[in-house]
PDB file of C-alpha atoms in Angstrom:
ATOM      1  CA  ASP A   1     179.728  28.202 -76.049  1.00 73.00           C
ATOM      2  CA  HIS A   2     181.419  29.528 -79.372  1.00 77.00           C
ATOM      3  CA  PRO A   3     184.997  30.394 -78.430  1.00 76.00           C
ATOM      4  CA  ALA A   4     184.873  33.732 -80.479  1.00 82.00           C
ATOM      5  CA  ARG A   5     181.602  34.540 -78.900  1.00 86.00           C
ATOM      6  CA  LYS A   6     182.757  33.975 -75.473  1.00 87.00           C
ATOM      7  CA  ILE A   7     185.926  36.289 -75.956  1.00 88.00           C
ATOM      8  CA  VAL A   8     184.044  39.073 -77.212  1.00 92.00           C
ATOM      9  CA  GLU A   9     181.445  38.776 -74.458  1.00 93.00           C
ATOM     10  CA  GLU A  10     184.104  38.559 -71.849  1.00 92.00           C
ATOM     11  CA  ARG A  11     185.794  41.818 -73.252  1.00 93.00           C
ATOM     12  CA  SER A  12     182.434  43.613 -73.261  1.00 95.00           C
ATOM     13  CA  ILE A  13     182.793  44.100 -76.921  1.00 95.00           C
ATOM     14  CA  PRO A  14     179.616  46.324 -78.441  1.00 94.00           C
ATOM     15  CA  PHE A  15     177.083  43.849 -79.865  1.00 93.00           C
ATOM     16  CA  GLU A  16     177.205  45.876 -83.232  1.00 93.00           C
ATOM     17  CA  SER A  17     180.684  44.955 -83.719  1.00 93.00           C
ATOM     18  CA  PHE A  18     180.321  41.192 -83.497  1.00 92.00           C
ATOM     19  CA  SER A  19     179.502  40.791 -87.022  1.00 91.00           C
ATOM     20  CA  ASP A  20     183.080  41.996 -88.349  1.00 93.00           C
ATOM     21  CA  LEU A  21     184.918  39.542 -85.803  1.00 94.00           C
ATOM     22  CA  TYR A  22     185.547  35.987 -86.901  1.00 93.00           C
ATOM     23  CA  LEU A  23     186.789  32.592 -85.710  1.00 93.00           C
ATOM     24  CA  CYS A  24     189.828  31.436 -87.658  1.00 96.00           C
ATOM     25  CA  GLU A  25     190.219  27.649 -86.453  1.00 94.00           C
ATOM     26  CA  SER A  26     193.801  27.175 -87.985  1.00 97.00           C
ATOM     27  CA  PHE A  27     195.250  30.439 -88.100  1.00 98.00           C
ATOM     28  CA  TYR A  28     198.633  29.383 -89.461  1.00 98.00           C
ATOM     29  CA  GLN A  29     197.207  27.333 -92.269  1.00 98.00           C
ATOM     30  CA  PHE A  30     194.491  29.983 -93.204  1.00 98.00           C
ATOM     31  CA  THR A  31     197.339  32.692 -93.486  1.00 98.00           C
ATOM     32  CA  ASN A  32     199.228  30.414 -95.636  1.00 98.00           C
ATOM     33  CA  THR A  33     196.302  30.300 -98.057  1.00 98.00           C
ATOM     34  CA  LEU A  34     196.831  33.996 -98.527  1.00 98.00           C
ATOM     35  CA  ILE A  35     200.466  34.423 -98.266  1.00 98.00           C
ATOM     36  CA  PRO A  36     202.200  31.126 -99.276  1.00 97.00           C
ATOM     37  CA  ASN A  37     204.604  29.875 -96.802  1.00 97.00           C
ATOM     38  CA  LYS A  38     204.111  32.691 -94.284  1.00 97.00           C
ATOM     39  CA  PHE A  39     204.256  30.221 -91.645  1.00 98.00           C
ATOM     40  CA  PRO A  40     206.783  27.371 -93.163  1.00 97.00           C
ATOM     41  CA  SER A  41     205.720  24.987 -90.267  1.00 97.00           C
ATOM     42  CA  LEU A  42     202.174  24.285 -89.126  1.00 97.00           C
ATOM     43  CA  ASP A  43     203.232  22.759 -85.972  1.00 96.00           C
ATOM     44  CA  GLY A  44     201.323  24.272 -82.795  1.00 94.00           C
ATOM     45  CA  ASP A  45     198.750  25.786 -85.264  1.00 97.00           C
ATOM     46  CA  HIS A  46     195.713  26.932 -83.303  1.00 96.00           C
ATOM     47  CA  PRO A  47     192.392  28.764 -83.323  1.00 95.00           C
ATOM     48  CA  ARG A  48     192.434  32.608 -82.900  1.00 96.00           C
ATOM     49  CA  LEU A  49     189.949  35.492 -83.059  1.00 96.00           C
ATOM     50  CA  LEU A  50     190.344  37.170 -86.269  1.00 97.00           C
ATOM     51  CA  ILE A  51     190.045  41.028 -86.265  1.00 97.00           C
ATOM     52  CA  PRO A  52     189.987  42.395 -89.942  1.00 98.00           C
ATOM     53  CA  PHE A  53     191.600  45.759 -90.745  1.00 97.00           C
ATOM     54  CA  ARG A  54     189.577  47.710 -93.483  1.00 97.00           C
ATOM     55  CA  ASP A  55     190.568  50.456 -95.858  1.00 94.00           C
ATOM     56  CA  GLU A  56     188.333  53.332 -96.680  1.00 93.00           C
ATOM     57  CA  GLN A  57     186.070  51.356 -99.198  1.00 95.00           C
ATOM     58  CA  GLY A  58     185.727  48.508 -96.690  1.00 96.00           C
ATOM     59  CA  GLU A  59     188.324  46.126 -98.108  1.00 97.00           C
ATOM     60  CA  VAL A  60     190.460  44.028 -95.871  1.00 98.00           C
ATOM     61  CA  PHE A  61     194.103  45.036 -96.038  1.00 97.00           C
ATOM     62  CA  ALA A  62     195.404  43.447 -92.819  1.00 97.00           C
ATOM     63  CA  TYR A  63     193.955  41.285 -89.931  1.00 97.00           C
ATOM     64  CA  GLN A  64     195.095  40.404 -86.401  1.00 96.00           C
ATOM     65  CA  GLY A  65     194.809  37.164 -84.868  1.00 96.00           C
ATOM     66  CA  ARG A  66     194.161  37.111 -81.170  1.00 94.00           C
ATOM     67  CA  ALA A  67     194.876  34.100 -78.877  1.00 93.00           C
ATOM     68  CA  PHE A  68     192.126  32.471 -77.130  1.00 90.00           C
ATOM     69  CA  GLY A  69     194.474  30.900 -74.528  1.00 85.00           C
ATOM     70  CA  LYS A  70     198.121  31.318 -73.714  1.00 88.00           C
ATOM     71  CA  GLU A  71     199.404  31.231 -76.996  1.00 92.00           C
ATOM     72  CA  GLN A  72     202.316  33.840 -77.646  1.00 93.00           C
ATOM     73  CA  PRO A  73     202.459  36.193 -79.047  1.00 94.00           C
ATOM     74  CA  LYS A  74     198.933  37.234 -77.726  1.00 92.00           C
ATOM     75  CA  TYR A  75     198.341  39.112 -81.078  1.00 93.00           C
ATOM     76  CA  ILE A  76     199.566  38.448 -84.625  1.00 95.00           C
ATOM     77  CA  THR A  77     199.149  40.989 -87.356  1.00 95.00           C
ATOM     78  CA  ILE A  78     199.263  40.128 -90.933  1.00 96.00           C
ATOM     79  CA  LYS A  79     199.558  42.486 -93.631  1.00 95.00           C
ATOM     80  CA  LEU A  80     198.072  41.625 -97.031  1.00 97.00           C
ATOM     81  CA  GLU A  81     199.188  44.925 -98.600  1.00 95.00           C
ATOM     82  CA  GLU A  82     202.246  46.889 -97.768  1.00 90.00           C
ATOM     83  CA  ARG A  83     200.647  49.819 -95.802  1.00 88.00           C
ATOM     84  CA  ASP A  84     200.472  50.998 -92.153  1.00 88.00           C
ATOM     85  CA  LYS A  85     198.318  48.960 -89.784  1.00 90.00           C
ATOM     86  CA  ILE A  86     195.374  51.396 -89.097  1.00 92.00           C
ATOM     87  CA  PHE A  87     192.359  49.956 -87.657  1.00 95.00           C
ATOM     88  CA  GLY A  88     188.939  51.684 -88.095  1.00 94.00           C
ATOM     89  CA  LEU A  89     189.633  53.412 -91.591  1.00 93.00           C
ATOM     90  CA  ASP A  90     186.193  52.174 -92.680  1.00 95.00           C
ATOM     91  CA  ARG A  91     184.393  53.826 -89.745  1.00 93.00           C
ATOM     92  CA  VAL A  92     186.302  57.115 -89.285  1.00 93.00           C
ATOM     93  CA  ASP A  93     184.925  60.567 -90.350  1.00 92.00           C
ATOM     94  CA  LEU A  94     187.944  62.475 -91.416  1.00 86.00           C
ATOM     95  CA  GLY A  95     186.262  65.748 -91.309  1.00 88.00           C
ATOM     96  CA  LYS A  96     185.496  65.467 -87.569  1.00 92.00           C
ATOM     97  CA  HIS A  97     188.062  65.071 -84.571  1.00 92.00           C
ATOM     98  CA  ILE A  98     189.869  61.788 -84.462  1.00 92.00           C
ATOM     99  CA  TYR A  99     190.852  59.815 -81.506  1.00 95.00           C
ATOM    100  CA  VAL A 100     193.952  57.689 -81.956  1.00 94.00           C
ATOM    101  CA  VAL A 101     194.353  54.571 -79.772  1.00 95.00           C
ATOM    102  CA  GLU A 102     196.620  51.424 -79.789  1.00 92.00           C
ATOM    103  CA  GLY A 103     194.187  48.581 -79.578  1.00 93.00           C
ATOM    104  CA  PRO A 104     191.418  47.814 -81.946  1.00 95.00           C
ATOM    105  CA  PHE A 105     189.236  46.652 -79.255  1.00 96.00           C
ATOM    106  CA  ASP A 106     189.794  49.950 -77.556  1.00 97.00           C
ATOM    107  CA  SER A 107     188.817  51.918 -80.414  1.00 97.00           C
ATOM    108  CA  LEU A 108     185.405  50.301 -80.293  1.00 97.00           C
ATOM    109  CA  PHE A 109     184.409  52.340 -77.122  1.00 97.00           C
ATOM    110  CA  VAL A 110     185.413  55.987 -78.390  1.00 97.00           C
ATOM    111  CA  ASP A 111     183.493  57.758 -81.041  1.00 96.00           C
ATOM    112  CA  ASN A 112     185.329  58.320 -84.327  1.00 96.00           C
ATOM    113  CA  CYS A 113     188.243  56.619 -83.133  1.00 95.00           C
ATOM    114  CA  ILE A 114     191.077  54.380 -84.986  1.00 94.00           C
ATOM    115  CA  ALA A 115     193.776  52.295 -83.790  1.00 94.00           C
ATOM    116  CA  VAL A 116     197.503  51.925 -84.998  1.00 91.00           C
ATOM    117  CA  ALA A 117     197.884  48.356 -83.636  1.00 84.00           C
ATOM    118  CA  GLY A 118     201.225  48.949 -81.667  1.00 71.00           C
ATOM    119  CA  SER A 119     202.737  50.977 -84.234  1.00 61.00           C
ATOM    120  CA  ASP A 120     204.305  54.342 -83.746  1.00 72.00           C
ATOM    121  CA  PHE A 121     201.660  56.701 -83.036  1.00 78.00           C
ATOM    122  CA  ASN A 122     203.533  59.792 -84.146  1.00 72.00           C
ATOM    123  CA  LYS A 123     204.652  58.500 -87.418  1.00 71.00           C
ATOM    124  CA  ILE A 124     201.349  57.301 -88.309  1.00 73.00           C
ATOM    125  CA  ILE A 125     199.460  60.337 -87.451  1.00 69.00           C
ATOM    126  CA  PHE A 126     202.240  62.464 -89.147  1.00 63.00           C
ATOM    127  CA  ILE A 127     202.025  60.655 -92.534  1.00 64.00           C
ATOM    128  CA  HIS A 128     198.276  60.070 -92.582  1.00 68.00           C
ATOM    129  CA  PHE A 129     196.478  62.767 -91.071  1.00 67.00           C
ATOM    130  CA  THR A 130     196.124  66.680 -91.157  1.00 68.00           C
ATOM    131  CA  GLY A 131     193.131  67.373 -89.091  1.00 73.00           C
ATOM    132  CA  ASP A 132     192.009  67.607 -85.430  1.00 88.00           C
ATOM    133  CA  PHE A 133     193.169  64.558 -83.407  1.00 90.00           C
ATOM    134  CA  THR A 134     193.863  63.544 -79.892  1.00 94.00           C
ATOM    135  CA  ILE A 135     196.242  60.594 -78.989  1.00 94.00           C
ATOM    136  CA  ILE A 136     195.408  58.074 -76.349  1.00 96.00           C
ATOM    137  CA  TYR A 137     198.279  55.859 -74.937  1.00 94.00           C
ATOM    138  CA  ASP A 138     197.778  52.941 -72.790  1.00 94.00           C
ATOM    139  CA  ASN A 139     197.820  53.767 -69.108  1.00 94.00           C
ATOM    140  CA  GLU A 140     201.284  52.332 -68.424  1.00 92.00           C
ATOM    141  CA  PRO A 141     203.482  54.635 -66.603  1.00 90.00           C
ATOM    142  CA  ARG A 142     206.063  52.163 -65.885  1.00 87.00           C
ATOM    143  CA  ASN A 143     206.519  51.276 -69.525  1.00 88.00           C
ATOM    144  CA  ILE A 144     209.621  52.833 -70.859  1.00 89.00           C
ATOM    145  CA  GLU A 145     208.622  52.498 -74.493  1.00 88.00           C
ATOM    146  CA  ILE A 146     205.425  54.090 -73.976  1.00 89.00           C
ATOM    147  CA  ILE A 147     207.101  56.902 -71.818  1.00 91.00           C
ATOM    148  CA  LYS A 148     209.480  57.774 -74.782  1.00 90.00           C
ATOM    149  CA  GLN A 149     206.662  57.830 -77.433  1.00 90.00           C
ATOM    150  CA  ILE A 150     204.651  60.200 -75.010  1.00 93.00           C
ATOM    151  CA  GLU A 151     207.834  62.425 -74.556  1.00 93.00           C
ATOM    152  CA  ARG A 152     207.888  62.819 -78.385  1.00 91.00           C
ATOM    153  CA  THR A 153     204.089  63.264 -78.734  1.00 91.00           C
ATOM    154  CA  ILE A 154     204.209  66.152 -76.361  1.00 94.00           C
ATOM    155  CA  GLU A 155     207.356  67.567 -78.089  1.00 93.00           C
ATOM    156  CA  LEU A 156     205.448  67.592 -81.154  1.00 89.00           C
ATOM    157  CA  GLY A 157     202.725  69.547 -79.747  1.00 90.00           C
ATOM    158  CA  TYR A 158     199.910  66.959 -80.391  1.00 90.00           C
ATOM    159  CA  PRO A 159     197.008  66.693 -77.871  1.00 94.00           C
ATOM    160  CA  ILE A 160     197.528  63.893 -75.440  1.00 95.00           C
ATOM    161  CA  VAL A 161     195.627  61.913 -72.957  1.00 97.00           C
ATOM    162  CA  LEU A 162     197.361  61.203 -69.701  1.00 97.00           C
ATOM    163  CA  TRP A 163     195.151  59.412 -67.397  1.00 96.00           C
ATOM    164  CA  PRO A 164     194.256  60.570 -63.844  1.00 95.00           C
ATOM    165  CA  GLU A 165     196.093  58.708 -60.942  1.00 91.00           C
ATOM    166  CA  SER A 166     192.704  57.315 -59.905  1.00 92.00           C
ATOM    167  CA  MET A 167     192.571  55.355 -62.846  1.00 94.00           C
ATOM    168  CA  ARG A 168     194.400  52.002 -62.353  1.00 92.00           C
ATOM    169  CA  TRP A 169     193.358  50.054 -65.630  1.00 95.00           C
ATOM    170  CA  LYS A 170     195.927  49.446 -68.451  1.00 94.00           C
ATOM    171  CA  ASP A 171     193.500  50.294 -71.304  1.00 96.00           C
ATOM    172  CA  ILE A 172     190.016  51.541 -72.469  1.00 97.00           C
ATOM    173  CA  ASN A 173     188.573  47.902 -72.830  1.00 97.00           C
ATOM    174  CA  ASP A 174     189.972  46.918 -69.207  1.00 97.00           C
ATOM    175  CA  MET A 175     188.240  50.270 -68.033  1.00 97.00           C
ATOM    176  CA  ILE A 176     184.975  49.048 -69.769  1.00 97.00           C
ATOM    177  CA  ILE A 177     185.180  45.692 -68.247  1.00 97.00           C
ATOM    178  CA  HIS A 178     185.698  46.968 -64.666  1.00 96.00           C
ATOM    179  CA  GLY A 179     182.389  49.082 -65.033  1.00 96.00           C
ATOM    180  CA  TYR A 180     183.208  52.303 -66.676  1.00 97.00           C
ATOM    181  CA  THR A 181     180.651  53.243 -69.385  1.00 97.00           C
ATOM    182  CA  LYS A 182     181.578  54.564 -72.913  1.00 96.00           C
ATOM    183  CA  GLU A 183     180.276  57.901 -71.874  1.00 97.00           C
ATOM    184  CA  GLN A 184     182.435  57.916 -68.699  1.00 97.00           C
ATOM    185  CA  ILE A 185     185.498  57.042 -70.567  1.00 97.00           C
ATOM    186  CA  GLN A 186     185.037  59.834 -73.221  1.00 97.00           C
ATOM    187  CA  GLY A 187     184.345  62.142 -70.244  1.00 98.00           C
ATOM    188  CA  ILE A 188     187.557  61.328 -68.660  1.00 98.00           C
ATOM    189  CA  ILE A 189     189.220  61.616 -71.958  1.00 98.00           C
ATOM    190  CA  LYS A 190     188.030  64.971 -72.735  1.00 97.00           C
ATOM    191  CA  ASP A 191     188.949  66.201 -68.863  1.00 98.00           C
ATOM    192  CA  ASN A 192     192.648  64.778 -69.323  1.00 98.00           C
ATOM    193  CA  THR A 193     193.646  65.932 -72.710  1.00 98.00           C
ATOM    194  CA  PHE A 194     196.694  68.235 -72.536  1.00 98.00           C
ATOM    195  CA  THR A 195     199.104  70.070 -75.028  1.00 96.00           C
ATOM    196  CA  GLY A 196     202.309  72.150 -74.524  1.00 95.00           C
ATOM    197  CA  ALA A 197     203.617  72.890 -71.075  1.00 97.00           C
ATOM    198  CA  ALA A 198     200.537  71.660 -69.421  1.00 97.00           C
ATOM    199  CA  ALA A 199     201.149  68.312 -71.016  1.00 97.00           C
ATOM    200  CA  GLN A 200     205.042  68.530 -69.777  1.00 96.00           C
ATOM    201  CA  LEU A 201     203.734  69.144 -66.199  1.00 96.00           C
ATOM    202  CA  ARG A 202     201.226  66.662 -66.121  1.00 96.00           C
ATOM    203  CA  PHE A 203     203.399  63.996 -67.759  1.00 96.00           C
ATOM    204  CA  ILE A 204     206.213  64.563 -65.033  1.00 93.00           C
ATOM    205  CA  GLU A 205     203.240  63.523 -62.521  1.00 91.00           C
ATOM    206  CA  TRP A 206     201.946  60.644 -64.547  1.00 92.00           C
ATOM    207  CA  LYS A 207     205.093  58.825 -65.189  1.00 89.00           C
ATOM    208  CA  LYS A 208     205.647  58.674 -61.131  1.00 70.00           C
ATOM    209  CA  ILE A 209     202.496  56.940 -60.501  1.00 50.00           C
ATOM    210  CA  ASP A 210     203.098  53.619 -58.561  1.00 48.00           C
ATOM    211  CA  GLU A 211     206.734  54.551 -58.198  1.00 48.00           C
ATOM    212  CA  GLU A 212     206.740  54.423 -54.436  1.00 44.00           C
TER     213      GLU A 212
END
């Protein structure tokens, strides 16, 4: 019945990740103990699932609070240091091919994966990584902001995943919840990674999905 346990089980989060997810019973009050007056008013304070962002040495430099109910915004990200919001730096092997997604939960289902927590993918990648990587946006062909970012990614020549038309779920975590295995997801990613002219052609098809 523990609310934090319930939400991670509902989202099919891997068991090995449970130990690094926490219940924060009063999110505003807790944050104010770390950053005084971050929330000037505690009115409406409420519990959230706390997702820590760790650096390469395992030290927490930011954290994200996910709402349990209908509280808005659904995610609140707090930075303890002035640095880019990258989740998974403590787990990623920079010497291997890196996969980049938006949501921390999504990154838990792909090997050697980081999440940029809603930031500009292209800016983060350009600044921090020089090796091989693949960018995986959410599957939202109607989202104008994502479409703009994808166009820019393709122009820059980065490898990008454009989900097949048969895939109707918004993100990797949703795909897992609806029955896909980690191995299946990684196979779909491999089969639907594009660059250059192939990416441009596939993008034209992808962004028209569901427009009829």
